[in-house]
PDB file of C-alpha atoms in Angstrom:
ATOM      1  CA  GLU A   1     -11.744  15.008  13.872  1.00 58.00           C
ATOM      2  CA  ARG A   2     -12.167  14.871  17.614  1.00 69.00           C
ATOM      3  CA  TYR A   3      -9.408  12.340  18.261  1.00 85.00           C
ATOM      4  CA  LEU A   4      -6.720  14.011  16.144  1.00 92.00           C
ATOM      5  CA  LEU A   5      -5.032  16.114  18.820  1.00 92.00           C
ATOM      6  CA  SER A   6      -5.236  13.361  21.452  1.00 94.00           C
ATOM      7  CA  THR A   7      -3.721  10.844  19.038  1.00 96.00           C
ATOM      8  CA  LEU A   8      -0.853  13.198  18.168  1.00 95.00           C
ATOM      9  CA  GLN A   9      -0.174  13.761  21.866  1.00 94.00           C
ATOM     10  CA  ALA A  10      -0.154  10.006  22.451  1.00 95.00           C
ATOM     11  CA  LEU A  11       2.310   9.522  19.576  1.00 96.00           C
ATOM     12  CA  GLU A  12       4.554  12.227  21.031  1.00 95.00           C
ATOM     13  CA  LEU A  13       4.543  10.545  24.437  1.00 95.00           C
ATOM     14  CA  ARG A  14       5.211   7.105  22.938  1.00 95.00           C
ATOM     15  CA  ALA A  15       8.148   8.466  20.931  1.00 94.00           C
ATOM     16  CA  HIS A  16       9.741   9.839  24.099  1.00 92.00           C
ATOM     17  CA  THR A  17       9.243   6.668  26.148  1.00 92.00           C
ATOM     18  CA  GLY A  18      10.912   4.486  23.523  1.00 86.00           C
ATOM     19  CA  GLU A  19       8.045   1.992  23.510  1.00 90.00           C
ATOM     20  CA  PRO A  20       7.055   0.424  20.168  1.00 93.00           C
ATOM     21  CA  MET A  21       5.100   2.809  17.976  1.00 95.00           C
ATOM     22  CA  PRO A  22       1.647   1.916  16.679  1.00 98.00           C
ATOM     23  CA  LEU A  23       0.873   1.605  13.004  1.00 98.00           C
ATOM     24  CA  VAL A  24       0.126   5.166  11.881  1.00 98.00           C
ATOM     25  CA  TYR A  25      -2.799   5.433   9.462  1.00 98.00           C
ATOM     26  CA  VAL A  26      -3.593   8.786   7.829  1.00 98.00           C
ATOM     27  CA  ALA A  27      -6.888   9.291   5.995  1.00 98.00           C
ATOM     28  CA  LEU A  28      -7.309  12.055   3.421  1.00 98.00           C
ATOM     29  CA  GLY A  29     -10.395  12.820   1.378  1.00 98.00           C
ATOM     30  CA  ASP A  30     -13.886  14.263   1.414  1.00 98.00           C
ATOM     31  CA  SER A  31     -17.100  13.691   3.363  1.00 97.00           C
ATOM     32  CA  ALA A  32     -16.949   9.958   2.650  1.00 98.00           C
ATOM     33  CA  ALA A  33     -13.756   9.774   4.697  1.00 98.00           C
ATOM     34  CA  GLN A  34     -15.683  11.670   7.387  1.00 96.00           C
ATOM     35  CA  GLY A  35     -18.298   8.921   7.329  1.00 97.00           C
ATOM     36  CA  LEU A  36     -21.231  11.104   6.269  1.00 97.00           C
ATOM     37  CA  GLY A  37     -24.220   8.917   5.526  1.00 97.00           C
ATOM     38  CA  ALA A  38     -23.218   6.162   7.948  1.00 98.00           C
ATOM     39  CA  SER A  39     -25.474   5.446  10.903  1.00 97.00           C
ATOM     40  CA  ARG A  40     -22.549   6.331  13.182  1.00 96.00           C
ATOM     41  CA  TYR A  41     -19.054   7.656  12.555  1.00 94.00           C
ATOM     42  CA  GLU A  42     -17.589   4.300  13.623  1.00 96.00           C
ATOM     43  CA  GLU A  43     -19.374   2.680  10.655  1.00 98.00           C
ATOM     44  CA  GLY A  44     -17.641   4.896   8.099  1.00 98.00           C
ATOM     45  CA  TYR A  45     -14.974   3.246   5.994  1.00 98.00           C
ATOM     46  CA  VAL A  46     -12.023   5.044   7.629  1.00 98.00           C
ATOM     47  CA  PRO A  47     -12.586   3.784  11.188  1.00 98.00           C
ATOM     48  CA  ARG A  48     -13.508   0.389   9.744  1.00 98.00           C
ATOM     49  CA  VAL A  49     -10.191   0.275   7.868  1.00 98.00           C
ATOM     50  CA  ALA A  50      -8.380   1.234  11.084  1.00 98.00           C
ATOM     51  CA  ALA A  51     -10.150  -1.594  12.913  1.00 98.00           C
ATOM     52  CA  GLY A  52      -9.328  -3.985  10.080  1.00 98.00           C
ATOM     53  CA  LEU A  53      -5.641  -3.077  10.176  1.00 98.00           C
ATOM     54  CA  LYS A  54      -5.537  -3.719  13.910  1.00 98.00           C
ATOM     55  CA  ALA A  55      -7.272  -7.077  13.509  1.00 98.00           C
ATOM     56  CA  ALA A  56      -5.023  -8.117  10.628  1.00 98.00           C
ATOM     57  CA  THR A  57      -1.672  -7.037  12.078  1.00 97.00           C
ATOM     58  CA  GLY A  58      -2.239  -7.366  15.832  1.00 96.00           C
ATOM     59  CA  ARG A  59      -0.753  -3.878  16.224  1.00 96.00           C
ATOM     60  CA  ASP A  60      -2.272  -0.799  17.749  1.00 97.00           C
ATOM     61  CA  VAL A  61      -3.397   1.634  15.046  1.00 98.00           C
ATOM     62  CA  ALA A  62      -3.141   5.403  15.457  1.00 98.00           C
ATOM     63  CA  LEU A  63      -5.725   6.972  13.145  1.00 97.00           C
ATOM     64  CA  LEU A  64      -5.191  10.542  11.966  1.00 97.00           C
ATOM     65  CA  ASN A  65      -8.194  11.596   9.888  1.00 97.00           C
ATOM     66  CA  LEU A  66      -7.276  14.796   8.024  1.00 97.00           C
ATOM     67  CA  SER A  67     -10.136  14.611   5.539  1.00 97.00           C
ATOM     68  CA  LEU A  68     -12.448  17.534   4.847  1.00 96.00           C
ATOM     69  CA  SER A  69     -16.182  17.436   4.266  1.00 96.00           C
ATOM     70  CA  GLY A  70     -16.770  18.982   0.852  1.00 97.00           C
ATOM     71  CA  GLY A  71     -13.166  18.266  -0.108  1.00 98.00           C
ATOM     72  CA  VAL A  72     -12.016  18.306  -3.719  1.00 98.00           C
ATOM     73  CA  ALA A  73      -8.699  17.467  -5.337  1.00 98.00           C
ATOM     74  CA  ALA A  74      -7.603  21.113  -5.073  1.00 98.00           C
ATOM     75  CA  SER A  75      -8.233  21.133  -1.319  1.00 97.00           C
ATOM     76  CA  VAL A  76      -6.210  17.948  -0.870  1.00 98.00           C
ATOM     77  CA  LEU A  77      -3.314  19.841  -2.457  1.00 98.00           C
ATOM     78  CA  GLY A  78      -4.034  23.130  -0.722  1.00 98.00           C
ATOM     79  CA  THR A  79      -4.920  22.106   2.823  1.00 98.00           C
ATOM     80  CA  GLN A  80      -4.793  18.376   3.599  1.00 98.00           C
ATOM     81  CA  LEU A  81      -1.333  17.493   2.289  1.00 98.00           C
ATOM     82  CA  PRO A  82       0.221  20.677   3.759  1.00 98.00           C
ATOM     83  CA  GLN A  83      -1.363  19.820   7.113  1.00 97.00           C
ATOM     84  CA  LEU A  84       0.090  16.314   6.944  1.00 98.00           C
ATOM     85  CA  GLU A  85       3.484  17.627   5.884  1.00 97.00           C
ATOM     86  CA  GLY A  86       3.465  19.953   8.881  1.00 97.00           C
ATOM     87  CA  LEU A  87       2.836  17.277  11.507  1.00 97.00           C
ATOM     88  CA  ARG A  88       5.793  16.597  13.806  1.00 96.00           C
ATOM     89  CA  VAL A  89       6.384  13.864  16.366  1.00 95.00           C
ATOM     90  CA  ALA A  90       9.414  14.202  18.637  1.00 93.00           C
ATOM     91  CA  GLY A  91      10.666  17.017  16.433  1.00 94.00           C
ATOM     92  CA  LYS A  92      10.624  14.947  13.251  1.00 95.00           C
ATOM     93  CA  GLN A  93       8.158  14.939  10.368  1.00 96.00           C
ATOM     94  CA  LEU A  94       5.454  12.355  10.874  1.00 97.00           C
ATOM     95  CA  MET A  95       5.862   9.462   8.441  1.00 96.00           C
ATOM     96  CA  PRO A  96       2.631   7.436   8.200  1.00 98.00           C
ATOM     97  CA  ASP A  97       2.670   3.703   7.582  1.00 98.00           C
ATOM     98  CA  VAL A  98      -0.527   3.826   5.490  1.00 98.00           C
ATOM     99  CA  VAL A  99      -2.339   6.650   3.683  1.00 98.00           C
ATOM    100  CA  THR A 100      -5.788   6.357   2.115  1.00 98.00           C
ATOM    101  CA  LEU A 101      -7.554   8.877  -0.098  1.00 98.00           C
ATOM    102  CA  ASP A 102     -11.006   9.125  -1.589  1.00 98.00           C
ATOM    103  CA  ILE A 103     -11.627  12.224  -3.689  1.00 98.00           C
ATOM    104  CA  GLY A 104     -13.413  13.269  -6.861  1.00 98.00           C
ATOM    105  CA  GLY A 105     -17.109  12.937  -6.045  1.00 97.00           C
ATOM    106  CA  ASN A 106     -17.438  16.664  -5.389  1.00 98.00           C
ATOM    107  CA  ASP A 107     -15.190  17.539  -8.344  1.00 98.00           C
ATOM    108  CA  VAL A 108     -17.741  15.918 -10.657  1.00 98.00           C
ATOM    109  CA  GLY A 109     -20.154  18.712  -9.775  1.00 96.00           C
ATOM    110  CA  ILE A 110     -17.731  21.571 -10.534  1.00 97.00           C
ATOM    111  CA  GLY A 111     -18.757  22.486 -14.071  1.00 93.00           C
ATOM    112  CA  GLU A 112     -15.811  24.781 -14.766  1.00 97.00           C
ATOM    113  CA  LEU A 113     -13.322  22.048 -13.820  1.00 98.00           C
ATOM    114  CA  SER A 114     -12.324  20.016 -16.865  1.00 98.00           C
ATOM    115  CA  PRO A 115     -11.504  16.326 -16.436  1.00 98.00           C
ATOM    116  CA  GLU A 116      -8.017  17.110 -17.769  1.00 98.00           C
ATOM    117  CA  GLU A 117      -7.455  19.759 -15.095  1.00 98.00           C
ATOM    118  CA  PHE A 118      -8.690  17.314 -12.479  1.00 98.00           C
ATOM    119  CA  GLY A 119      -6.216  14.777 -13.857  1.00 98.00           C
ATOM    120  CA  GLY A 120      -3.392  17.275 -13.425  1.00 98.00           C
ATOM    121  CA  GLN A 121      -4.400  17.798  -9.805  1.00 98.00           C
ATOM    122  CA  MET A 122      -4.473  14.052  -9.210  1.00 98.00           C
ATOM    123  CA  SER A 123      -0.994  13.685 -10.717  1.00 98.00           C
ATOM    124  CA  ALA A 124       0.255  16.386  -8.355  1.00 98.00           C
ATOM    125  CA  ILE A 125      -1.358  14.574  -5.430  1.00 98.00           C
ATOM    126  CA  ALA A 126       0.286  11.307  -6.481  1.00 98.00           C
ATOM    127  CA  ASP A 127       3.673  13.037  -6.503  1.00 97.00           C
ATOM    128  CA  ARG A 128       3.257  14.454  -2.991  1.00 97.00           C
ATOM    129  CA  ILE A 129       1.238  11.885  -1.074  1.00 98.00           C
ATOM    130  CA  PRO A 130       3.316   9.760   1.328  1.00 98.00           C
ATOM    131  CA  LYS A 131       3.713   6.146   0.265  1.00 97.00           C
ATOM    132  CA  PRO A 132       2.377   3.537   0.472  1.00 97.00           C
ATOM    133  CA  ALA A 133      -0.890   5.176  -0.552  1.00 98.00           C
ATOM    134  CA  PHE A 134      -4.232   3.631  -1.431  1.00 98.00           C
ATOM    135  CA  ILE A 135      -6.379   5.874  -3.622  1.00 98.00           C
ATOM    136  CA  ALA A 136      -9.995   5.193  -4.548  1.00 98.00           C
ATOM    137  CA  ASP A 137     -11.631   6.063  -7.825  1.00 98.00           C
ATOM    138  CA  ILE A 138     -15.177   7.464  -7.984  1.00 98.00           C
ATOM    139  CA  PRO A 139     -18.184   5.174  -7.570  1.00 98.00           C
ATOM    140  CA  THR A 140     -20.554   5.300 -10.511  1.00 97.00           C
ATOM    141  CA  PHE A 141     -22.977   8.200 -10.709  1.00 96.00           C
ATOM    142  CA  LYS A 142     -25.584   6.055 -12.474  1.00 94.00           C
ATOM    143  CA  PRO A 143     -28.388   6.741 -13.257  1.00 93.00           C
ATOM    144  CA  LEU A 144     -27.448  10.452 -13.429  1.00 93.00           C
ATOM    145  CA  ARG A 145     -26.326  12.126 -16.656  1.00 94.00           C
ATOM    146  CA  SER A 146     -23.029  12.992 -14.912  1.00 96.00           C
ATOM    147  CA  GLU A 147     -22.120   9.274 -14.882  1.00 97.00           C
ATOM    148  CA  LYS A 148     -19.961   9.704 -17.988  1.00 97.00           C
ATOM    149  CA  ARG A 149     -18.065  12.661 -16.470  1.00 98.00           C
ATOM    150  CA  ALA A 150     -17.511  10.771 -13.202  1.00 98.00           C
ATOM    151  CA  SER A 151     -16.180   7.776 -15.126  1.00 98.00           C
ATOM    152  CA  GLU A 152     -13.827   9.991 -17.138  1.00 98.00           C
ATOM    153  CA  MET A 153     -12.484  11.475 -13.915  1.00 98.00           C
ATOM    154  CA  SER A 154     -12.004   7.978 -12.527  1.00 98.00           C
ATOM    155  CA  ARG A 155      -9.776   7.212 -15.509  1.00 98.00           C
ATOM    156  CA  HIS A 156      -7.605  10.162 -14.504  1.00 98.00           C
ATOM    157  CA  ILE A 157      -7.418   8.828 -10.938  1.00 98.00           C
ATOM    158  CA  GLU A 158      -6.419   5.444 -12.345  1.00 98.00           C
ATOM    159  CA  ARG A 159      -3.638   7.010 -14.418  1.00 97.00           C
ATOM    160  CA  SER A 160      -2.335   8.955 -11.412  1.00 97.00           C
ATOM    161  CA  ALA A 161      -2.220   5.736  -9.402  1.00 96.00           C
ATOM    162  CA  GLN A 162       0.148   4.067 -11.876  1.00 95.00           C
ATOM    163  CA  THR A 163       3.060   4.972  -9.628  1.00 90.00           C
ATOM    164  CA  ASP A 164       5.225   2.812  -7.435  1.00 90.00           C
ATOM    165  CA  GLN A 165       3.652   2.255  -4.019  1.00 96.00           C
ATOM    166  CA  ILE A 166       0.258   3.660  -4.999  1.00 98.00           C
ATOM    167  CA  SER A 167      -2.632   1.215  -5.258  1.00 98.00           C
ATOM    168  CA  LEU A 168      -6.010   1.886  -6.855  1.00 98.00           C
ATOM    169  CA  ILE A 169      -9.158   0.983  -4.931  1.00 98.00           C
ATOM    170  CA  ARG A 170     -11.727   0.207  -7.627  1.00 98.00           C
ATOM    171  CA  LEU A 171     -14.965   1.597  -6.211  1.00 98.00           C
ATOM    172  CA  GLU A 172     -16.310   2.335  -9.691  1.00 98.00           C
ATOM    173  CA  GLU A 173     -15.984  -1.319 -10.674  1.00 98.00           C
ATOM    174  CA  LEU A 174     -17.644  -2.452  -7.451  1.00 98.00           C
ATOM    175  CA  SER A 175     -20.577  -0.073  -7.871  1.00 98.00           C
ATOM    176  CA  ASN A 176     -20.988  -0.992 -11.533  1.00 97.00           C
ATOM    177  CA  SER A 177     -21.240  -4.665 -10.553  1.00 97.00           C
ATOM    178  CA  LEU A 178     -24.625  -3.857  -8.989  1.00 97.00           C
ATOM    179  CA  THR A 179     -27.920  -3.199 -10.711  1.00 96.00           C
ATOM    180  CA  THR A 180     -28.975   0.439 -10.627  1.00 94.00           C
ATOM    181  CA  TYR A 181     -31.904  -0.441  -8.353  1.00 95.00           C
ATOM    182  CA  GLU A 182     -29.709  -2.362  -5.917  1.00 96.00           C
ATOM    183  CA  TYR A 183     -27.079   0.369  -5.886  1.00 96.00           C
ATOM    184  CA  ILE A 184     -29.559   3.171  -5.216  1.00 95.00           C
ATOM    185  CA  SER A 185     -31.873   1.350  -2.805  1.00 95.00           C
ATOM    186  CA  ARG A 186     -29.351  -0.618  -0.722  1.00 97.00           C
ATOM    187  CA  TYR A 187     -26.211   1.468  -0.645  1.00 97.00           C
ATOM    188  CA  HIS A 188     -27.169   5.127  -0.324  1.00 96.00           C
ATOM    189  CA  ALA A 189     -27.960   7.277   2.692  1.00 96.00           C
ATOM    190  CA  GLY A 190     -31.178   9.268   2.897  1.00 94.00           C
ATOM    191  CA  ASP A 191     -29.669  12.185   0.974  1.00 93.00           C
ATOM    192  CA  MET A 192     -29.233   9.832  -2.024  1.00 91.00           C
ATOM    193  CA  PHE A 193     -25.641  11.000  -2.439  1.00 92.00           C
ATOM    194  CA  HIS A 194     -23.530   9.712   0.419  1.00 95.00           C
ATOM    195  CA  PRO A 195     -22.851   6.019   1.043  1.00 97.00           C
ATOM    196  CA  ASN A 196     -24.631   4.308   3.926  1.00 98.00           C
ATOM    197  CA  SER A 197     -23.080   1.981   6.499  1.00 98.00           C
ATOM    198  CA  PRO A 198     -23.398  -1.210   4.371  1.00 98.00           C
ATOM    199  CA  TRP A 199     -21.698   0.511   1.425  1.00 98.00           C
ATOM    200  CA  TYR A 200     -18.884   1.842   3.609  1.00 98.00           C
ATOM    201  CA  HIS A 201     -18.462  -1.716   4.900  1.00 98.00           C
ATOM    202  CA  ARG A 202     -17.864  -2.927   1.355  1.00 98.00           C
ATOM    203  CA  TRP A 203     -15.407  -0.083   0.757  1.00 98.00           C
ATOM    204  CA  SER A 204     -13.502  -1.047   3.893  1.00 98.00           C
ATOM    205  CA  GLN A 205     -13.066  -4.607   2.663  1.00 98.00           C
ATOM    206  CA  LEU A 206     -11.554  -3.405  -0.611  1.00 98.00           C
ATOM    207  CA  PHE A 207      -9.205  -1.035   1.194  1.00 98.00           C
ATOM    208  CA  VAL A 208      -8.074  -3.615   3.766  1.00 98.00           C
ATOM    209  CA  ASN A 209      -7.519  -6.260   1.076  1.00 98.00           C
ATOM    210  CA  SER A 210      -5.381  -3.854  -0.948  1.00 98.00           C
ATOM    211  CA  ILE A 211      -3.405  -2.629   2.059  1.00 98.00           C
ATOM    212  CA  ALA A 212      -2.765  -6.200   3.195  1.00 98.00           C
ATOM    213  CA  ASP A 213      -1.494  -7.084  -0.263  1.00 97.00           C
ATOM    214  CA  GLY A 214       0.673  -3.968  -0.433  1.00 96.00           C
ATOM    215  CA  LEU A 215       2.185  -4.351   3.021  1.00 96.00           C
ATOM    216  CA  GLY A 216       2.508  -8.122   2.914  1.00 96.00           C
ATOM    217  CA  PHE A 217       0.157  -9.400   5.586  1.00 97.00           C
ATOM    218  CA  GLU A 218      -2.967 -11.556   5.487  1.00 97.00           C
ATOM    219  CA  SER A 219      -6.269  -9.734   5.121  1.00 98.00           C
ATOM    220  CA  VAL A 220      -9.317 -10.252   7.319  1.00 98.00           C
ATOM    221  CA  ASP A 221     -13.038 -10.651   6.725  1.00 98.00           C
ATOM    222  CA  MET A 222     -14.369  -7.261   7.782  1.00 98.00           C
ATOM    223  CA  THR A 223     -17.707  -8.809   8.748  1.00 98.00           C
ATOM    224  CA  HIS A 224     -15.997 -10.307  11.812  1.00 97.00           C
ATOM    225  CA  VAL A 225     -13.840  -7.313  12.779  1.00 98.00           C
ATOM    226  CA  PRO A 226     -14.839  -5.572  16.030  1.00 97.00           C
ATOM    227  CA  GLU A 227     -15.791  -1.915  16.038  1.00 96.00           C
ATOM    228  CA  TRP A 228     -12.929   0.595  15.980  1.00 96.00           C
ATOM    229  CA  GLU A 229     -11.789   2.037  19.279  1.00 94.00           C
ATOM    230  CA  PRO A 230      -9.440   5.043  19.222  1.00 94.00           C
ATOM    231  CA  TRP A 231      -5.825   4.459  20.201  1.00 95.00           C
ATOM    232  CA  LEU A 232      -4.872   7.116  22.698  1.00 91.00           C
ATOM    233  CA  GLY A 233      -1.651   5.644  24.017  1.00 88.00           C
TER     234      GLY A 233
END
């Protein structure tokens, strides 16, 4: 993520000047957190959530996107969380104010991975992820035959989220509220796998609502939130 190093440098400088720190938002996940399928990166759900947090709180928001295109639960454990745990600001471990995670869509396609093994990985993630954390389940795979497997994996995500200071973002429920035609035709990118900008917009509203509830501030209507601009100090 092209702003990661610059944002870390800005946080380091702010820590040394003694000025108020921005709200630190860390995004973990797969290509959805990278915004693949959106018309532009700024229309992905992660930058939209960052913009929503700024609009709702009035604070600057430092976004650190550590997600990985093609990411799976095992790579969250093996690369993303260790990277986050290794970040230092002013010699101290970085402690984010908000962490979001979407994962599981790629795991559905790993035939040798059992849903139970995936559930064990999600439990391990829930133990390690900094809190408060906001973890999404898997949008429906309808009309594919793998819909049942995706739903079973979502149940494991739901169970892992039954931990203090972890909130579940119910993307499966949202996607199942749509007809199959509407879901496929209105909310998928050209590759028919990744979300498009309108679908990421709806994700961002769910995330911002949940974060606002968890952190105790009033949410905002994401339709009226300006486009995200990186905080670089």
